[in-house]
């Protein structure tokens, strides 16, 4: 392609700085034009890069690389809207991962500079998805983290599905007791819809925050969360309990609140105030108001501690007499092992005060969580164990045990999200037989890797 004298001089200068020159700088082939266009942008010759891009596009309007050069040059000149439009054209005409990576990165940069950081984060996920090598993928992930840190709005989506032999949290105690009659004791059977039913449980959730103010050592944010859970019964469960309605086990929750974070000389203090509403079985369950304080402290580079105090007022709509006030304290330690393994040990105690002796109680728990520092055969491994006990004023006493293992399949993913496969077992032994439960479930959820 023939070039004008002014552009040829610029290309000669670029070639000299780059350590080489084309055999004939006045007549370059298409690949050379693309190379020099990229060099022109990188070395601050935005106008000349635009001339190169326009020359390439006059030859072929489907030239993705030329659109990307144009997008980068327009960004350098401050035309962010034009840069975004050119980057979209680069994406639409791209026919290789390398071209899609360049287009997505260019579009993310233009959008971020315009303040559209949430959309920019999506395009940086596309850049990571289409990165041609490990280095460019790491760069896309680093850019994503930077843009996220600058974004006042943070969102986290959660989705999970868990096949289980007890999706309704039913009790295996089919006989609750016996009734004495003239003919002898007659067993009192539990209705089949309250016994363990197989199927799968599902959940969808959205949590987020919006930064309202940021100062040198503190920040304020609006927080919010939406969550819904449900079950689907298996054919066998429907046959066993034809009266069981999955809608009766549905649970939904919505909440909003205010959060204040402050850096102190001895740690990091977070205060939260939240209000929320719960639904169970498609009907109103309760209103909730909570206030909490959390103190985080770094003992060393490998040991961090946390102490959280939480007070919650649960106003029951379905059973006003079961309204309660709960106060709780949780202490935890996060440890990093020599190989990068992460350990967390948490102990919690809480007390619920209520006019209902079946609600007034004292609970204690201990939880240990582990996650591997390095993937094993492409799997990010993790496990947990939890033990707890609750004493009720009604005389009921429960002991809960739960174990689980998980594997994040990092080799499979899309836009930075990978599936997590988990196997969980839980049991609740209770002095009141109707509250004794056992469940085993295989779960599948999604996790963001950056």
Short mmCIF file of C-alpha atoms in Angstrom, two decimals:
data_model
loop_
_atom_site.label_atom_id
_atom_site.label_comp_id
_atom_site.label_asym_id
_atom_site.label_seq_id
_atom_site.Cartn_x
_atom_site.Cartn_y
_atom_site.Cartn_z
CA UNK A 1 0.00 0.00 0.00
CA UNK A 2 1.41 3.42 -1.00
CA UNK A 3 1.86 5.99 1.77
CA UNK A 4 2.12 9.76 1.80
CA UNK A 5 5.52 11.35 2.54
CA UNK A 6 4.55 12.69 6.01
CA UNK A 7 3.30 9.29 7.18
CA UNK A 8 6.32 7.56 5.66
CA UNK A 9 8.67 9.77 7.68
CA UNK A 10 6.80 8.92 10.88
CA UNK A 11 6.97 5.21 10.11
CA UNK A 12 10.70 5.49 9.48
CA UNK A 13 11.10 7.12 12.89
CA UNK A 14 9.05 4.40 14.55
CA UNK A 15 11.05 1.71 12.81
CA UNK A 16 14.33 3.28 13.92
CA UNK A 17 13.22 3.41 17.54
CA UNK A 18 11.91 -0.17 17.30
CA UNK A 19 15.26 -1.35 15.98
CA UNK A 20 14.30 -2.20 12.41
CA UNK A 21 12.76 -0.89 9.23
CA UNK A 22 10.67 -2.17 6.39
CA UNK A 23 12.49 -2.96 3.20
CA UNK A 24 10.48 -0.28 1.43
CA UNK A 25 8.81 2.07 3.97
CA UNK A 26 6.86 3.82 1.21
CA UNK A 27 5.09 0.62 0.16
CA UNK A 28 4.01 -1.72 3.01
CA UNK A 29 1.94 -4.85 2.89
CA UNK A 30 -1.15 -5.28 5.06
CA UNK A 31 0.60 -7.09 7.92
CA UNK A 32 3.33 -4.43 8.05
CA UNK A 33 0.70 -1.71 8.11
CA UNK A 34 -0.99 -3.35 11.10
CA UNK A 35 2.33 -3.69 12.95
CA UNK A 36 3.28 -0.08 12.33
CA UNK A 37 -0.22 1.08 13.27
CA UNK A 38 0.12 -0.57 16.65
CA UNK A 39 3.61 0.91 17.09
CA UNK A 40 2.33 4.36 16.15
CA UNK A 41 -0.30 4.22 18.92
CA UNK A 42 2.16 2.85 21.45
CA UNK A 43 4.67 5.64 20.73
CA UNK A 44 2.17 8.49 20.80
CA UNK A 45 1.58 9.06 17.07
CA UNK A 46 -2.22 8.93 17.31
CA UNK A 47 -2.89 10.95 14.15
CA UNK A 48 -0.58 8.77 12.09
CA UNK A 49 -2.15 5.62 13.57
CA UNK A 50 -5.54 6.91 12.44
CA UNK A 51 -4.20 7.38 8.90
CA UNK A 52 -2.93 3.82 8.90
CA UNK A 53 -6.25 2.49 10.24
CA UNK A 54 -8.24 4.46 7.67
CA UNK A 55 -5.98 3.21 4.88
CA UNK A 56 -6.51 -0.38 5.99
CA UNK A 57 -10.28 0.11 6.35
CA UNK A 58 -10.53 1.68 2.88
CA UNK A 59 -9.14 -1.63 1.63
CA UNK A 60 -11.31 -3.87 3.87
CA UNK A 61 -14.03 -2.67 6.25
CA UNK A 62 -13.94 -6.09 7.95
CA UNK A 63 -10.33 -5.64 9.12
CA UNK A 64 -10.64 -6.20 12.88
CA UNK A 65 -7.05 -5.17 13.60
CA UNK A 66 -7.56 -1.87 11.77
CA UNK A 67 -10.68 -1.14 13.81
CA UNK A 68 -8.70 -1.89 17.00
CA UNK A 69 -5.92 0.52 15.93
CA UNK A 70 -8.54 3.15 15.23
CA UNK A 71 -10.14 2.57 18.65
CA UNK A 72 -6.81 2.94 20.44
CA UNK A 73 -5.85 6.04 18.48
CA UNK A 74 -9.18 7.75 19.13
CA UNK A 75 -8.84 6.97 22.83
CA UNK A 76 -5.43 8.67 22.85
CA UNK A 77 -6.98 11.71 21.19
CA UNK A 78 -9.74 11.84 23.83
CA UNK A 79 -12.61 10.75 21.55
CA UNK A 80 -13.93 8.09 23.92
CA UNK A 81 -17.30 7.64 22.22
CA UNK A 82 -15.59 7.18 18.86
CA UNK A 83 -13.09 4.80 20.44
CA UNK A 84 -15.87 2.65 21.90
CA UNK A 85 -17.68 2.55 18.55
CA UNK A 86 -14.49 1.49 16.74
CA UNK A 87 -13.80 -1.17 19.39
CA UNK A 88 -17.29 -2.58 18.93
CA UNK A 89 -16.62 -2.81 15.21
CA UNK A 90 -13.33 -4.57 15.99
CA UNK A 91 -15.22 -7.08 18.11
CA UNK A 92 -17.92 -7.61 15.48
CA UNK A 93 -15.34 -8.31 12.76
CA UNK A 94 -12.89 -10.36 14.85
CA UNK A 95 -12.24 -13.90 13.70
CA UNK A 96 -9.61 -15.08 16.20
CA UNK A 97 -9.09 -15.08 19.98
CA UNK A 98 -6.20 -12.61 19.62
CA UNK A 99 -8.41 -10.12 17.74
CA UNK A 100 -11.26 -10.57 20.20
CA UNK A 101 -8.85 -9.99 23.09
CA UNK A 102 -7.59 -6.73 21.57
CA UNK A 103 -11.11 -5.55 20.73
CA UNK A 104 -12.49 -6.37 24.19
CA UNK A 105 -9.56 -4.66 25.92
CA UNK A 106 -9.91 -1.53 23.78
CA UNK A 107 -13.65 -1.36 24.42
CA UNK A 108 -13.17 -1.84 28.18
CA UNK A 109 -10.64 0.99 28.30
CA UNK A 110 -12.91 3.40 26.45
CA UNK A 111 -15.93 2.50 28.60
CA UNK A 112 -14.01 2.72 31.87
CA UNK A 113 -12.70 6.18 31.02
CA UNK A 114 -16.31 7.26 30.38
CA UNK A 115 -17.31 6.01 33.83
CA UNK A 116 -19.14 2.89 32.58
CA UNK A 117 -17.09 0.60 34.82
CA UNK A 118 -19.64 -2.18 35.29
CA UNK A 119 -19.89 -2.72 31.52
CA UNK A 120 -16.11 -2.36 31.27
CA UNK A 121 -15.76 -5.22 33.76
CA UNK A 122 -17.84 -7.43 31.47
CA UNK A 123 -15.57 -6.70 28.51
CA UNK A 124 -12.47 -7.39 30.57
CA UNK A 125 -13.98 -10.79 31.36
CA UNK A 126 -14.35 -11.24 27.59
CA UNK A 127 -10.71 -10.24 27.21
CA UNK A 128 -9.65 -12.86 29.75
CA UNK A 129 -11.85 -15.45 28.04
CA UNK A 130 -10.21 -14.81 24.66
CA UNK A 131 -6.65 -14.10 25.84
CA UNK A 132 -4.22 -15.85 23.44
CA UNK A 133 -1.74 -16.80 26.20
CA UNK A 134 -1.22 -16.87 29.95
CA UNK A 135 0.47 -13.47 30.02
CA UNK A 136 -2.37 -11.61 28.30
CA UNK A 137 -4.90 -13.46 30.47
CA UNK A 138 -3.09 -12.34 33.61
CA UNK A 139 -3.06 -8.77 32.29
CA UNK A 140 -6.82 -8.86 31.64
CA UNK A 141 -7.46 -10.19 35.14
CA UNK A 142 -5.24 -7.48 36.65
CA UNK A 143 -7.08 -4.80 34.66
CA UNK A 144 -10.40 -6.26 35.83
CA UNK A 145 -9.37 -6.01 39.49
CA UNK A 146 -8.26 -2.41 39.00
CA UNK A 147 -11.51 -1.35 37.30
CA UNK A 148 -13.52 -3.15 40.00
CA UNK A 149 -11.61 -1.27 42.71
CA UNK A 150 -12.56 2.01 41.01
CA UNK A 151 -16.21 1.06 40.56
CA UNK A 152 -18.55 2.37 43.31
CA UNK A 153 -21.03 -0.39 42.43
CA UNK A 154 -20.13 -3.98 43.30
CA UNK A 155 -22.30 -6.96 42.45
CA UNK A 156 -21.98 -10.65 43.19
CA UNK A 157 -24.21 -13.26 41.60
CA UNK A 158 -24.68 -16.73 43.10
CA UNK A 159 -26.38 -19.75 41.59
CA UNK A 160 -26.43 -23.34 42.80
CA UNK A 161 -28.27 -26.58 42.28
CA UNK A 162 -28.02 -29.52 44.70
CA UNK A 163 -29.53 -32.97 44.16
CA UNK A 164 -30.30 -34.41 47.61
CA UNK A 165 -32.01 -37.29 49.37
CA UNK A 166 -33.69 -34.80 51.72
CA UNK A 167 -34.55 -31.56 49.89
CA UNK A 168 -37.37 -30.71 52.32
CA UNK A 169 -35.27 -31.19 55.49
CA UNK A 170 -37.67 -33.89 56.62
CA UNK A 171 -37.20 -36.20 59.57
CA UNK A 172 -36.61 -39.96 59.18
CA UNK A 173 -38.58 -40.55 62.39
CA UNK A 174 -41.80 -41.89 60.85
CA UNK A 175 -43.35 -42.65 64.25
CA UNK A 176 -43.59 -39.64 66.55
CA UNK A 177 -45.11 -41.56 69.47
CA UNK A 178 -47.95 -43.78 70.57
CA UNK A 179 -51.49 -43.15 71.70
CA UNK A 180 -52.92 -45.46 74.32
CA UNK A 181 -56.32 -47.00 73.54
CA UNK A 182 -58.42 -49.82 74.93
CA UNK A 183 -56.92 -52.08 72.31
CA UNK A 184 -53.33 -51.08 73.16
CA UNK A 185 -50.84 -48.50 71.97
CA UNK A 186 -51.45 -47.07 68.49
CA UNK A 187 -48.46 -45.47 66.67
CA UNK A 188 -48.76 -41.85 65.62
CA UNK A 189 -47.29 -41.60 62.11
CA UNK A 190 -45.76 -38.48 60.65
CA UNK A 191 -47.46 -37.29 57.41
CA UNK A 192 -45.31 -38.37 54.42
CA UNK A 193 -44.68 -34.76 53.28
CA UNK A 194 -42.69 -34.22 56.49
CA UNK A 195 -40.41 -37.20 55.90
CA UNK A 196 -37.21 -37.00 53.77
CA UNK A 197 -38.07 -36.47 50.10
CA UNK A 198 -35.57 -36.70 47.26
CA UNK A 199 -35.14 -34.21 44.45
CA UNK A 200 -32.95 -31.16 44.07
CA UNK A 201 -32.70 -27.79 45.75
CA UNK A 202 -31.80 -24.63 43.83
CA UNK A 203 -30.87 -21.10 44.81
CA UNK A 204 -30.27 -17.76 43.11
CA UNK A 205 -28.80 -14.73 44.79
CA UNK A 206 -27.57 -11.21 44.20
CA UNK A 207 -25.60 -9.20 46.74
CA UNK A 208 -24.03 -5.83 46.22
CA UNK A 209 -22.97 -2.48 47.55
CA UNK A 210 -22.76 1.07 46.28
CA UNK A 211 -20.05 3.31 47.66
CA UNK A 212 -21.60 6.55 48.88
CA UNK A 213 -18.50 8.30 50.21
CA UNK A 214 -14.80 7.54 50.49
CA UNK A 215 -12.35 9.34 52.74
CA UNK A 216 -8.71 8.79 53.61
CA UNK A 217 -9.42 6.23 56.33
CA UNK A 218 -13.11 5.38 55.99
CA UNK A 219 -15.94 4.81 53.54
CA UNK A 220 -19.72 4.49 53.56
CA UNK A 221 -21.78 2.25 51.32
CA UNK A 222 -25.35 1.23 50.65
CA UNK A 223 -25.73 -2.56 50.75
CA UNK A 224 -28.45 -4.78 49.31
CA UNK A 225 -29.21 -8.45 48.78
CA UNK A 226 -31.81 -10.61 47.06
CA UNK A 227 -32.04 -14.35 47.51
CA UNK A 228 -34.51 -17.04 46.55
CA UNK A 229 -34.45 -20.79 47.14
CA UNK A 230 -36.70 -23.64 46.11
CA UNK A 231 -36.96 -27.37 45.56
CA UNK A 232 -38.07 -29.75 42.83
CA UNK A 233 -39.32 -33.15 43.97
CA UNK A 234 -38.30 -36.34 42.22
CA UNK A 235 -40.91 -38.67 40.70
CA UNK A 236 -40.35 -41.09 43.58
CA UNK A 237 -40.93 -38.31 46.13
CA UNK A 238 -44.13 -37.21 44.41
CA UNK A 239 -45.37 -40.78 44.55
CA UNK A 240 -44.44 -41.13 48.22
CA UNK A 241 -45.98 -37.80 49.23
CA UNK A 242 -48.58 -36.71 46.63
CA UNK A 243 -49.78 -33.92 48.94
CA UNK A 244 -46.32 -32.32 49.11
CA UNK A 245 -46.26 -28.96 47.34
CA UNK A 246 -42.77 -27.61 46.42
CA UNK A 247 -44.09 -24.08 46.85
CA UNK A 248 -44.53 -24.79 50.56
CA UNK A 249 -40.73 -25.05 50.88
CA UNK A 250 -39.81 -21.94 48.88
CA UNK A 251 -37.85 -19.23 50.70
CA UNK A 252 -37.07 -15.68 49.57
CA UNK A 253 -35.29 -12.80 51.22
CA UNK A 254 -34.66 -9.15 50.47
CA UNK A 255 -32.62 -6.69 52.51
CA UNK A 256 -30.93 -3.33 52.31
CA UNK A 257 -28.66 -1.47 54.67
CA UNK A 258 -25.85 0.95 55.39
CA UNK A 259 -22.23 0.00 55.97
CA UNK A 260 -19.39 2.08 57.42
CA UNK A 261 -15.75 0.96 57.27
CA UNK A 262 -12.99 2.69 59.21
CA UNK A 263 -9.27 2.05 59.49
CA UNK A 264 -8.16 2.23 63.12
CA UNK A 265 -4.72 2.01 64.72
CA UNK A 266 -5.46 -1.51 65.99
CA UNK A 267 -7.45 -2.88 63.08
CA UNK A 268 -10.28 -2.36 60.64
CA UNK A 269 -13.79 -1.74 62.01
CA UNK A 270 -16.96 -2.37 59.98
CA UNK A 271 -20.44 -1.45 61.17
CA UNK A 272 -23.62 -2.63 59.45
CA UNK A 273 -27.29 -1.81 59.84
CA UNK A 274 -29.75 -3.83 57.75
CA UNK A 275 -33.50 -4.17 57.33
CA UNK A 276 -35.09 -7.04 55.48
CA UNK A 277 -38.17 -9.13 54.78
CA UNK A 278 -38.53 -12.91 54.44
CA UNK A 279 -41.08 -15.12 52.71
CA UNK A 280 -41.56 -18.83 53.29
CA UNK A 281 -44.00 -21.07 51.48
CA UNK A 282 -44.99 -18.15 49.23
CA UNK A 283 -46.34 -16.19 52.22
CA UNK A 284 -44.91 -13.48 54.48
CA UNK A 285 -42.70 -14.94 57.20
CA UNK A 286 -40.97 -12.11 59.04
CA UNK A 287 -39.44 -8.64 59.07
CA UNK A 288 -35.87 -8.31 60.24
CA UNK A 289 -33.65 -5.56 61.63
CA UNK A 290 -30.00 -6.18 62.46
CA UNK A 291 -26.97 -4.21 63.63
CA UNK A 292 -23.44 -5.53 63.66
CA UNK A 293 -19.83 -4.59 64.41
CA UNK A 294 -16.82 -6.46 63.01
CA UNK A 295 -13.20 -5.86 63.99
CA UNK A 296 -10.49 -7.28 61.70
CA UNK A 297 -6.86 -7.38 62.78
CA UNK A 298 -3.72 -8.67 61.03
CA UNK A 299 -1.49 -10.42 63.54
CA UNK A 300 1.05 -11.18 60.80
CA UNK A 301 1.25 -11.76 57.06
CA UNK A 302 -0.13 -15.27 57.57
CA UNK A 303 -2.54 -14.82 60.50
CA UNK A 304 -5.62 -12.60 60.49
CA UNK A 305 -8.29 -12.42 63.16
CA UNK A 306 -11.88 -11.24 63.23
CA UNK A 307 -14.39 -10.56 66.02
CA UNK A 308 -18.04 -9.91 65.12
CA UNK A 309 -20.96 -8.92 67.31
CA UNK A 310 -24.49 -9.03 65.86
CA UNK A 311 -27.94 -8.18 67.24
CA UNK A 312 -31.02 -9.16 65.21
CA UNK A 313 -34.70 -8.45 65.81
CA UNK A 314 -36.89 -10.99 64.00
CA UNK A 315 -40.55 -9.94 63.87
CA UNK A 316 -42.59 -12.99 62.91
CA UNK A 317 -45.65 -12.28 60.78
CA UNK A 318 -46.92 -15.86 60.64
CA UNK A 319 -46.50 -16.44 64.41
CA UNK A 320 -46.28 -13.15 66.35
CA UNK A 321 -45.66 -15.05 69.60
CA UNK A 322 -42.40 -16.37 68.08
CA UNK A 323 -40.91 -12.91 67.56
CA UNK A 324 -37.37 -12.90 68.92
CA UNK A 325 -34.26 -10.85 69.60
CA UNK A 326 -30.95 -12.61 69.00
CA UNK A 327 -27.49 -11.54 70.11
CA UNK A 328 -24.42 -13.32 68.86
CA UNK A 329 -20.63 -13.22 68.94
CA UNK A 330 -18.29 -14.86 66.42
CA UNK A 331 -14.49 -15.08 66.62
CA UNK A 332 -12.43 -16.41 63.73
CA UNK A 333 -8.82 -16.90 62.67
CA UNK A 334 -7.61 -17.06 59.08
CA UNK A 335 -4.30 -18.86 58.60
CA UNK A 336 -2.07 -19.24 55.53
CA UNK A 337 0.09 -22.36 55.45
CA UNK A 338 3.59 -22.71 53.93
CA UNK A 339 2.18 -24.07 50.68
CA UNK A 340 -0.43 -21.32 50.39
CA UNK A 341 -3.25 -23.41 51.89
CA UNK A 342 -5.93 -21.33 53.59
CA UNK A 343 -7.47 -22.32 56.93
CA UNK A 344 -10.28 -20.66 58.84
CA UNK A 345 -11.41 -21.58 62.34
CA UNK A 346 -14.55 -19.88 63.66
CA UNK A 347 -16.35 -20.21 67.00
CA UNK A 348 -19.77 -18.66 67.59
CA UNK A 349 -22.25 -18.33 70.44
CA UNK A 350 -25.70 -16.73 70.35
CA UNK A 351 -28.81 -16.34 72.47
CA UNK A 352 -32.37 -15.87 71.24
CA UNK A 353 -34.88 -14.24 73.57
CA UNK A 354 -38.55 -14.87 72.85
CA UNK A 355 -41.91 -15.43 74.53
CA UNK A 356 -42.01 -18.74 72.64
CA UNK A 357 -40.05 -21.43 74.56
CA UNK A 358 -39.58 -23.23 71.27
CA UNK A 359 -37.60 -20.23 69.99
CA UNK A 360 -35.83 -18.98 73.14
CA UNK A 361 -32.49 -20.74 73.08
CA UNK A 362 -28.70 -20.71 73.38
CA UNK A 363 -26.57 -21.93 70.45
CA UNK A 364 -22.87 -22.70 70.07
CA UNK A 365 -20.90 -23.77 67.00
CA UNK A 366 -17.39 -24.48 65.75
CA UNK A 367 -16.48 -24.46 62.04
CA UNK A 368 -13.22 -25.30 60.26
CA UNK A 369 -12.76 -24.46 56.55
CA UNK A 370 -9.80 -25.41 54.34
CA UNK A 371 -8.89 -24.51 50.76
CA UNK A 372 -5.85 -25.69 48.84
CA UNK A 373 -3.23 -23.11 47.92
CA UNK A 374 -2.59 -24.66 44.51
CA UNK A 375 -4.87 -26.53 42.11
CA UNK A 376 -4.46 -30.29 41.88
CA UNK A 377 -4.90 -31.57 38.32
CA UNK A 378 -6.87 -28.43 37.51
CA UNK A 379 -9.09 -28.69 40.60
CA UNK A 380 -9.24 -26.09 43.36
CA UNK A 381 -9.95 -28.28 46.38
CA UNK A 382 -11.69 -27.32 49.61
CA UNK A 383 -13.38 -28.88 52.62
CA UNK A 384 -15.22 -27.90 55.81
CA UNK A 385 -16.50 -29.40 59.05
CA UNK A 386 -19.05 -27.83 61.39
CA UNK A 387 -20.34 -28.83 64.83
CA UNK A 388 -23.04 -27.12 66.84
CA UNK A 389 -25.52 -27.48 69.66
CA UNK A 390 -28.67 -25.58 70.63
CA UNK A 391 -30.56 -25.70 73.95
CA UNK A 392 -34.20 -24.54 73.93
CA UNK A 393 -36.31 -23.48 76.90
CA UNK A 394 -38.92 -25.99 75.74
CA UNK A 395 -36.56 -28.81 76.72
CA UNK A 396 -35.47 -29.53 73.18
CA UNK A 397 -31.75 -30.07 72.63
CA UNK A 398 -30.20 -30.34 69.14
CA UNK A 399 -26.73 -31.38 68.03
CA UNK A 400 -25.78 -30.55 64.45
CA UNK A 401 -22.95 -31.97 62.39
CA UNK A 402 -22.01 -31.08 58.82
CA UNK A 403 -19.13 -32.06 56.53
CA UNK A 404 -18.37 -31.19 52.96
CA UNK A 405 -15.76 -31.27 50.21
CA UNK A 406 -15.64 -29.19 47.05
CA UNK A 407 -13.69 -28.97 43.80
CA UNK A 408 -13.49 -25.85 41.64
CA UNK A 409 -13.02 -27.10 38.07
CA UNK A 410 -10.75 -24.26 36.95
CA UNK A 411 -10.03 -25.82 33.54
CA UNK A 412 -13.68 -25.39 32.61
CA UNK A 413 -15.13 -21.92 32.61
CA UNK A 414 -16.60 -18.97 30.80
CA UNK A 415 -15.92 -15.28 31.39
CA UNK A 416 -13.89 -16.12 34.48
CA UNK A 417 -16.58 -18.28 36.10
CA UNK A 418 -15.95 -21.97 36.79
CA UNK A 419 -18.22 -24.73 38.12
CA UNK A 420 -17.76 -25.90 41.68
CA UNK A 421 -18.83 -29.46 42.50
CA UNK A 422 -19.50 -30.20 46.17
CA UNK A 423 -20.55 -33.16 48.28
CA UNK A 424 -22.22 -32.36 51.62
CA UNK A 425 -23.57 -34.34 54.54
CA UNK A 426 -25.50 -32.94 57.48
CA UNK A 427 -27.38 -34.35 60.43
CA UNK A 428 -29.35 -32.95 63.34
CA UNK A 429 -29.89 -35.14 66.38
CA UNK A 430 -32.72 -33.83 68.55
CA UNK A 431 -34.46 -34.82 71.76
CA UNK A 432 -37.68 -33.93 69.92
CA UNK A 433 -37.87 -36.67 67.30
CA UNK A 434 -39.68 -34.58 64.70
CA UNK A 435 -36.63 -32.30 64.41
CA UNK A 436 -34.10 -35.08 63.76
CA UNK A 437 -32.83 -34.89 60.17
CA UNK A 438 -30.14 -36.29 57.88
CA UNK A 439 -29.26 -35.22 54.34
CA UNK A 440 -26.66 -35.93 51.69
CA UNK A 441 -26.38 -33.68 48.66
CA UNK A 442 -24.26 -33.24 45.55
CA UNK A 443 -24.07 -29.56 44.65
CA UNK A 444 -23.08 -27.62 41.54
CA UNK A 445 -22.49 -23.88 41.73
CA UNK A 446 -20.53 -21.13 39.96
CA UNK A 447 -17.50 -19.25 41.27
CA UNK A 448 -15.61 -16.25 39.92
CA UNK A 449 -11.89 -16.93 39.64
CA UNK A 450 -10.89 -13.25 39.72
#
